[in-house]
Amino acid sequence: MVKTPHGFTLIEALIVLTLVALSISLGVPALSQFIRAQELTSANQALITSFAYARQASVTRRVAVLVDNQDGNWSTGWLIYADRNDNGRWDYDDPVLKQVGPQPEGLVIKGNSPVRRYVRYTPMGRTALIGGAFQAGTLTLCHANGQLPVRQLVLNATGRVRNVKKRPDKC
């Protein structure tokens, strides 16, 4: 009986290792791009959900409810609370309904002037500034690398949010 050798030669092992290393070097950038795209989608959905929740809570509780980032930077997270004294600021006696933590590093969320710090829902489910004027604006979500499509959440005076996707651009 002829004995057949089992195993790999050194050259075969080196070729396999080279192919594995090449596959990994090509796959890692695509994976990191995929992860950043998922972070952007997740933040977009978190904002849409927060606005819908705040709108519903304002109607059912019959009190103004704010989605408030408290520092002008939506990327650091936001707080949803019932503003009992209608001052536009969270006070210790204002019940916190929900809190969303900071977003992943590199994710930029900016609001234009009317929605830079907060979105306020009235008991009628509409958006209004503290002074009573209607509130409409745009929140822009993008990644700092500028390689992903920019997302915009357009808020109208009735309190509804429209999602817009734009071509990649620097934030």
Short mmCIF file of C-alpha atoms in Angstrom, two decimals:
data_model
loop_
_atom_site.label_atom_id
_atom_site.label_comp_id
_atom_site.label_asym_id
_atom_site.label_seq_id
_atom_site.Cartn_x
_atom_site.Cartn_y
_atom_site.Cartn_z
CA MET A 1 0.00 0.00 0.00
CA VAL A 2 1.21 3.45 -0.94
CA LYS A 3 1.09 5.97 1.84
CA THR A 4 -0.27 9.37 0.77
CA PRO A 5 1.05 12.41 2.59
CA HIS A 6 -1.38 14.42 4.74
CA GLY A 7 -1.08 18.15 5.33
CA PHE A 8 0.07 21.21 3.43
CA THR A 9 3.39 22.31 2.07
CA LEU A 10 4.93 25.57 3.20
CA ILE A 11 4.17 27.20 -0.16
CA GLU A 12 0.50 26.18 0.00
CA ALA A 13 0.19 27.58 3.52
CA LEU A 14 1.82 30.88 2.49
CA ILE A 15 -0.51 31.23 -0.50
CA VAL A 16 -3.56 30.65 1.72
CA LEU A 17 -2.30 33.18 4.30
CA THR A 18 -1.69 35.74 1.56
CA LEU A 19 -5.21 35.28 0.20
CA VAL A 20 -6.70 35.60 3.70
CA ALA A 21 -4.70 38.78 4.39
CA LEU A 22 -5.77 40.25 1.04
CA SER A 23 -9.43 39.45 1.74
CA ILE A 24 -9.25 41.07 5.17
CA SER A 25 -7.52 44.19 3.85
CA LEU A 26 -10.27 44.63 1.24
CA GLY A 27 -13.14 43.78 3.60
CA VAL A 28 -12.30 45.96 6.62
CA PRO A 29 -12.87 49.34 4.92
CA ALA A 30 -16.19 48.14 3.53
CA LEU A 31 -17.20 46.89 6.97
CA SER A 32 -16.32 50.17 8.67
CA GLN A 33 -18.29 52.08 6.01
CA PHE A 34 -21.24 49.76 6.65
CA ILE A 35 -21.00 50.37 10.41
CA ARG A 36 -20.98 54.17 9.92
CA ALA A 37 -24.01 53.92 7.64
CA GLN A 38 -25.84 51.90 10.29
CA GLU A 39 -24.95 54.48 12.96
CA LEU A 40 -26.41 57.21 10.76
CA THR A 41 -29.59 55.21 10.15
CA SER A 42 -29.92 54.43 13.85
CA ALA A 43 -29.58 58.10 14.88
CA ASN A 44 -32.07 59.11 12.19
CA GLN A 45 -34.61 56.57 13.48
CA ALA A 46 -33.99 57.58 17.10
CA LEU A 47 -34.86 61.20 16.29
CA ILE A 48 -37.95 60.29 14.29
CA THR A 49 -39.14 58.00 17.09
CA SER A 50 -38.42 60.65 19.73
CA PHE A 51 -40.45 63.27 17.86
CA ALA A 52 -43.38 60.89 17.38
CA TYR A 53 -43.26 59.90 21.04
CA ALA A 54 -43.12 63.52 22.23
CA ARG A 55 -46.02 64.48 19.97
CA GLN A 56 -48.15 61.63 21.26
CA ALA A 57 -47.20 62.37 24.89
CA SER A 58 -48.10 66.07 24.54
CA VAL A 59 -51.57 65.20 23.29
CA THR A 60 -52.29 62.50 25.87
CA ARG A 61 -50.83 64.45 28.84
CA ARG A 62 -52.29 67.79 27.68
CA VAL A 63 -49.06 69.60 28.43
CA ALA A 64 -46.18 70.86 26.29
CA VAL A 65 -43.51 68.19 25.74
CA LEU A 66 -40.00 69.07 24.67
CA VAL A 67 -37.34 67.10 22.85
CA ASP A 68 -34.39 69.07 24.18
CA ASN A 69 -30.67 68.65 23.57
CA GLN A 70 -29.97 71.26 26.30
CA ASP A 71 -26.66 72.46 24.81
CA GLY A 72 -27.36 73.15 21.12
CA ASN A 73 -25.63 69.94 20.02
CA TRP A 74 -27.97 67.08 19.08
CA SER A 75 -24.99 64.68 18.82
CA THR A 76 -24.60 64.72 22.62
CA GLY A 77 -28.07 63.23 23.11
CA TRP A 78 -31.46 64.62 24.07
CA LEU A 79 -34.08 64.57 26.77
CA ILE A 80 -37.85 64.25 26.33
CA TYR A 81 -39.82 65.80 29.17
CA ALA A 82 -43.19 67.30 30.02
CA ASP A 83 -42.65 71.04 30.54
CA ARG A 84 -45.21 71.71 33.27
CA ASN A 85 -44.36 75.37 33.86
CA ASP A 86 -43.90 76.06 30.11
CA ASN A 87 -40.51 77.76 30.49
CA GLY A 88 -38.69 75.73 27.84
CA ARG A 89 -36.12 74.39 30.29
CA TRP A 90 -36.01 71.16 32.22
CA ASP A 91 -36.72 71.70 35.92
CA TYR A 92 -36.52 69.09 38.67
CA ASP A 93 -40.31 68.83 38.89
CA ASP A 94 -40.66 68.24 35.11
CA PRO A 95 -41.07 64.49 34.51
CA VAL A 96 -38.48 62.98 32.17
CA LEU A 97 -40.30 60.72 29.72
CA LYS A 98 -37.29 59.43 27.83
CA GLN A 99 -33.57 60.08 27.49
CA VAL A 100 -31.34 59.30 24.51
CA GLY A 101 -27.60 59.20 25.11
CA PRO A 102 -24.71 60.55 23.05
CA GLN A 103 -24.40 59.42 19.47
CA PRO A 104 -21.31 57.61 18.10
CA GLU A 105 -18.15 59.60 17.53
CA GLY A 106 -17.97 61.21 14.09
CA LEU A 107 -21.74 61.47 13.75
CA VAL A 108 -22.85 65.09 13.39
CA ILE A 109 -26.43 66.21 14.05
CA LYS A 110 -27.17 69.92 13.61
CA GLY A 111 -30.40 71.83 13.67
CA ASN A 112 -31.05 75.13 11.94
CA SER A 113 -32.05 78.12 14.06
CA PRO A 114 -35.66 77.16 15.03
CA VAL A 115 -34.68 73.63 16.08
CA ARG A 116 -31.10 74.16 17.22
CA ARG A 117 -31.80 73.38 20.88
CA TYR A 118 -35.31 71.93 21.17
CA VAL A 119 -38.50 70.85 19.45
CA ARG A 120 -41.59 71.69 21.49
CA TYR A 121 -44.94 69.97 21.00
CA THR A 122 -48.10 71.65 22.28
CA PRO A 123 -51.10 69.76 23.69
CA MET A 124 -52.65 70.03 20.20
CA GLY A 125 -49.74 68.01 18.73
CA ARG A 126 -48.30 70.99 16.85
CA THR A 127 -44.81 72.41 17.18
CA ALA A 128 -44.40 75.87 18.65
CA LEU A 129 -41.59 77.96 20.08
CA ILE A 130 -41.76 79.04 23.72
CA GLY A 131 -43.15 82.43 22.69
CA GLY A 132 -46.00 80.76 20.78
CA ALA A 133 -44.76 81.19 17.21
CA PHE A 134 -44.94 78.11 15.02
CA GLN A 135 -41.79 76.02 14.93
CA ALA A 136 -40.51 74.44 11.75
CA GLY A 137 -36.95 73.57 10.86
CA THR A 138 -34.43 71.07 9.58
CA LEU A 139 -32.10 68.71 11.41
CA THR A 140 -29.14 67.54 9.35
CA LEU A 141 -27.44 64.22 10.09
CA CYS A 142 -24.13 63.30 8.50
CA HIS A 143 -20.84 61.59 9.17
CA ALA A 144 -17.76 63.75 9.56
CA ASN A 145 -15.92 61.82 6.83
CA GLY A 146 -18.43 63.07 4.22
CA GLN A 147 -18.61 59.75 2.38
CA LEU A 148 -22.15 58.82 3.37
CA PRO A 149 -25.42 60.36 2.15
CA VAL A 150 -26.62 63.28 4.26
CA ARG A 151 -29.99 62.83 5.92
CA GLN A 152 -32.31 65.65 6.80
CA LEU A 153 -35.35 65.60 9.02
CA VAL A 154 -37.70 68.38 7.98
CA LEU A 155 -40.14 69.35 10.71
CA ASN A 156 -43.27 71.24 9.70
CA ALA A 157 -45.56 73.39 11.86
CA THR A 158 -48.06 70.57 12.30
CA GLY A 159 -45.39 68.54 14.10
CA ARG A 160 -44.80 66.00 11.36
CA VAL A 161 -41.33 64.95 10.27
CA ARG A 162 -40.27 64.24 6.70
CA ASN A 163 -37.09 62.30 5.97
CA VAL A 164 -34.89 63.50 3.07
CA LYS A 165 -31.76 61.79 1.78
CA LYS A 166 -29.15 63.87 -0.07
CA ARG A 167 -25.91 63.04 -1.82
CA PRO A 168 -22.72 62.77 0.26
CA ASP A 169 -21.31 66.09 1.40
CA LYS A 170 -19.01 67.41 4.08
CA CYS A 171 -20.76 68.37 7.30
#
